[in-house]
Short mmCIF file of C-alpha atoms in Angstrom, two decimals:
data_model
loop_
_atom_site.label_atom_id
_atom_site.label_comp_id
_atom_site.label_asym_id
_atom_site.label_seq_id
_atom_site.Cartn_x
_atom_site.Cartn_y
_atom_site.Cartn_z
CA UNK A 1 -30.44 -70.60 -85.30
CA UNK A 2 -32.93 -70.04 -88.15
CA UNK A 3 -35.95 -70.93 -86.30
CA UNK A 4 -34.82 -69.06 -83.16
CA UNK A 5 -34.35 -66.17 -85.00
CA UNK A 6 -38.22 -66.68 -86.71
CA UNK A 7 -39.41 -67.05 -82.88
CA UNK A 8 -37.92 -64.16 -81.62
CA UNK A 9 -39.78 -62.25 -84.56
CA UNK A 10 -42.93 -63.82 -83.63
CA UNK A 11 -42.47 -62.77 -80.41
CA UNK A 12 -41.79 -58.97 -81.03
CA UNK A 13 -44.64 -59.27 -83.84
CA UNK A 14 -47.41 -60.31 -81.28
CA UNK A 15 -46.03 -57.97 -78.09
CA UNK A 16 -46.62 -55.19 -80.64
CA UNK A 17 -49.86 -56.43 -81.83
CA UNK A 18 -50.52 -56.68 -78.00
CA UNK A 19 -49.15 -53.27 -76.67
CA UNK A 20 -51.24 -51.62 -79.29
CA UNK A 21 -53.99 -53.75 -78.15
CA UNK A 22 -53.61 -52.08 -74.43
CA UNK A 23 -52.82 -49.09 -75.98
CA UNK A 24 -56.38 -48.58 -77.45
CA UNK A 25 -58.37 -49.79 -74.56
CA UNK A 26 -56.29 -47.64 -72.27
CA UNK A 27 -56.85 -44.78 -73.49
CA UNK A 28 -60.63 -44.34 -73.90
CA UNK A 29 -60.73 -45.48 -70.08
CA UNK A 30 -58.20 -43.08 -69.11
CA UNK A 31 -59.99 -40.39 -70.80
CA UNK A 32 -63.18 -41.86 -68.31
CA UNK A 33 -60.96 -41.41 -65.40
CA UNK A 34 -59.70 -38.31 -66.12
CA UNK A 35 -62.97 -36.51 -67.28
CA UNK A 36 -64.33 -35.16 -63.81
CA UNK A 37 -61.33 -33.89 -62.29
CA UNK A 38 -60.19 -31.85 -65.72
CA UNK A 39 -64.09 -31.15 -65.72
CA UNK A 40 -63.30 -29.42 -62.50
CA UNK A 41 -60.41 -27.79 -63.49
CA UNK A 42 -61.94 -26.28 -66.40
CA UNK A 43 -64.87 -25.15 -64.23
CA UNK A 44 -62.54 -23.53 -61.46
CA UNK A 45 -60.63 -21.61 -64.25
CA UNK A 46 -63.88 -20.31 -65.76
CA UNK A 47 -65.05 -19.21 -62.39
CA UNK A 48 -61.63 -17.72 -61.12
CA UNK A 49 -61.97 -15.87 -64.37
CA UNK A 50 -65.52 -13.93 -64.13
CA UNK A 51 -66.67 -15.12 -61.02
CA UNK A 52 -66.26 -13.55 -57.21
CA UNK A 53 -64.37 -15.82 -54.50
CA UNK A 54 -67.81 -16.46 -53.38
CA UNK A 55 -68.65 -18.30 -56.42
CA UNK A 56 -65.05 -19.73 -56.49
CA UNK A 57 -65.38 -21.35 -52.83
CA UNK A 58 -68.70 -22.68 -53.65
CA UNK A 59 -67.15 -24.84 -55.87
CA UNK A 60 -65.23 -26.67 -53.08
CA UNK A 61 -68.24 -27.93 -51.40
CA UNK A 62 -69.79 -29.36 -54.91
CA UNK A 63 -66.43 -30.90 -56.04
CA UNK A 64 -66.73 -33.08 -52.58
CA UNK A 65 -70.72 -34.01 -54.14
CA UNK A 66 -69.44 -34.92 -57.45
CA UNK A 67 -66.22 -36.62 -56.61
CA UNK A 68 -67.68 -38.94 -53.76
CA UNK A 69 -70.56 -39.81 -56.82
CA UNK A 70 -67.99 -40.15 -59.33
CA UNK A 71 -65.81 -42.69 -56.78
CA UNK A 72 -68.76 -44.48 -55.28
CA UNK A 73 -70.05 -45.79 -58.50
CA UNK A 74 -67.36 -47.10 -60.02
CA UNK A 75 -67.56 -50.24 -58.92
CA UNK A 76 -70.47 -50.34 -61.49
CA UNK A 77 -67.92 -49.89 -64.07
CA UNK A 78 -65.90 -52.18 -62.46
CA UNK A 79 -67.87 -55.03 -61.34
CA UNK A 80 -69.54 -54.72 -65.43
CA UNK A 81 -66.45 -55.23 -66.82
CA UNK A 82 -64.95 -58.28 -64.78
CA UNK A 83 -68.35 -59.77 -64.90
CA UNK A 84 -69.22 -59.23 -69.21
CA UNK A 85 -65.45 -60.46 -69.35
CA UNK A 86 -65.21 -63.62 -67.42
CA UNK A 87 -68.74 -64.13 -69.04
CA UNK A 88 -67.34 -63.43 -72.67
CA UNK A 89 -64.34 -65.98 -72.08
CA UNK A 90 -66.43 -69.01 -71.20
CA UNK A 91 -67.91 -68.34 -74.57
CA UNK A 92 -71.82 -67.23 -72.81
CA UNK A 93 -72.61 -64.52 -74.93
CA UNK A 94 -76.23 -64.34 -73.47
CA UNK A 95 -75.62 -64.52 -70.05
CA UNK A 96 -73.49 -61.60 -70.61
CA UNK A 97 -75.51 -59.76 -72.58
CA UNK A 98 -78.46 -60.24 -69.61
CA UNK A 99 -75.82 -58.65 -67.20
CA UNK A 100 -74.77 -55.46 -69.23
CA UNK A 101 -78.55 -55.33 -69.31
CA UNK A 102 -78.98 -55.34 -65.51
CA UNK A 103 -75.64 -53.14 -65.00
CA UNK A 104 -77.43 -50.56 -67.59
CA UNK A 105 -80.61 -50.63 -65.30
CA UNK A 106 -78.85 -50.40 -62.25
CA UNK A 107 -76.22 -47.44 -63.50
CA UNK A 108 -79.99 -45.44 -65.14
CA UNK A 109 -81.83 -46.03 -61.53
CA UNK A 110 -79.09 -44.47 -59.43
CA UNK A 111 -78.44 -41.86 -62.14
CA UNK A 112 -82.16 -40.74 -62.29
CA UNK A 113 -82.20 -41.05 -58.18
CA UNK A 114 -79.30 -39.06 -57.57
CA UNK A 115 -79.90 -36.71 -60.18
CA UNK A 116 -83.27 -36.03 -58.84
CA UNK A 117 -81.66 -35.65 -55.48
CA UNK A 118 -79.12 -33.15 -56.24
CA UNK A 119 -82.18 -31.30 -58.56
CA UNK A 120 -84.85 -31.38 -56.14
CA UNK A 121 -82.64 -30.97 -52.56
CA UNK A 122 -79.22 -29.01 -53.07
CA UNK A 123 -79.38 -27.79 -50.00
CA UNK A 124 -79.58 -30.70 -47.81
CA UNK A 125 -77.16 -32.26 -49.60
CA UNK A 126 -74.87 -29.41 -49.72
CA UNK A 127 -75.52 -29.51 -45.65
CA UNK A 128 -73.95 -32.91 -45.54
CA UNK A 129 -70.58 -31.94 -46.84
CA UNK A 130 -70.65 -28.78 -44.38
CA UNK A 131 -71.24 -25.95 -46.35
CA UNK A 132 -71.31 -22.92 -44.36
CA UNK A 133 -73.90 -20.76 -45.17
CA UNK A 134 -72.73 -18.28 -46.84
CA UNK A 135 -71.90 -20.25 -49.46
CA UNK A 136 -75.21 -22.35 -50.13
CA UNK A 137 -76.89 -20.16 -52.35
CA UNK A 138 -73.99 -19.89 -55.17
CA UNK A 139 -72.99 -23.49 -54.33
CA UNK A 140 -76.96 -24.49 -55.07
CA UNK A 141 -76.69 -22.78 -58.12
CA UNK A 142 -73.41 -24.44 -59.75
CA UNK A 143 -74.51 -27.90 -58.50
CA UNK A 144 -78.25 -27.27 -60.06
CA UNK A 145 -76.23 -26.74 -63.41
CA UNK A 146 -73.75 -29.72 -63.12
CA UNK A 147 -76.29 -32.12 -61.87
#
């Protein structure tokens, strides 16, 4: 009974050591997950606040831009972290390294490209998600400043 009550300690021991393990990697990626929709929130509020219902609709059209960007590339995030993983646990430190090096590359090149995008053509880009034209002109504006 003496060494089933010492394994039964052991146990709880490491499932705490473990729960807090999950516990601090959840939350920094939860706080990832949850930053453009609060982002949104935030913005609405400030807008419903000072702004006209112009402004205030405009954001509708720009939280369809930023959401489909923000759900498109997170397979990046994703695919980095099964692949640096699986790479880390067969003990190839370099390998991995050379893959959070192309993941980096790839995650700057369609930052810069769709940044310059939404900079350079808000219009046709607002025209994709439907934006009636009344709104593009306050809707160019807020997605100018978030881009």
């Amino acid at each position: 009974q003496g060494e089933v009550a010492i394994e039964t300690q052991d146990v709880k021991t490491w499932r705490h050591k473990e729960t807090r393990k999950i516990i601090e990697f959840a939350i920094p990626a939860l706080s990832i997950t949850l930053a453009d929709p609060i982002m949104s929130c935030v913005d609405a509020v400030c807008i419903g606040q000072s702004g006209t219902t112009l402004e205030l609709a405009a954001l509708g059209p720009n939280l369809v831009i930023f959401n489909f960007i923000n759900y498109t590339f997170q397979f990046l995030a994703m695919a980095t972290t099964l692949s640096v993983s699986s790479l880390l646990a067969s003990e190839k430190t370099e390998r991995a390294r050379r893959s959070i090096a192309v993941f980096l590359q790839m995650a700057l090149a369609g930052g810069c490209g769709l940044g310059a995008l939404l900079a350079c053509r808000p219009a046709r880009v607002l025209s994709w998600t439907g934006t009636i034209p009344e709104l593009v002109r306050p809707a160019e504006a807020y997605l100018r400043v978030r881009a």
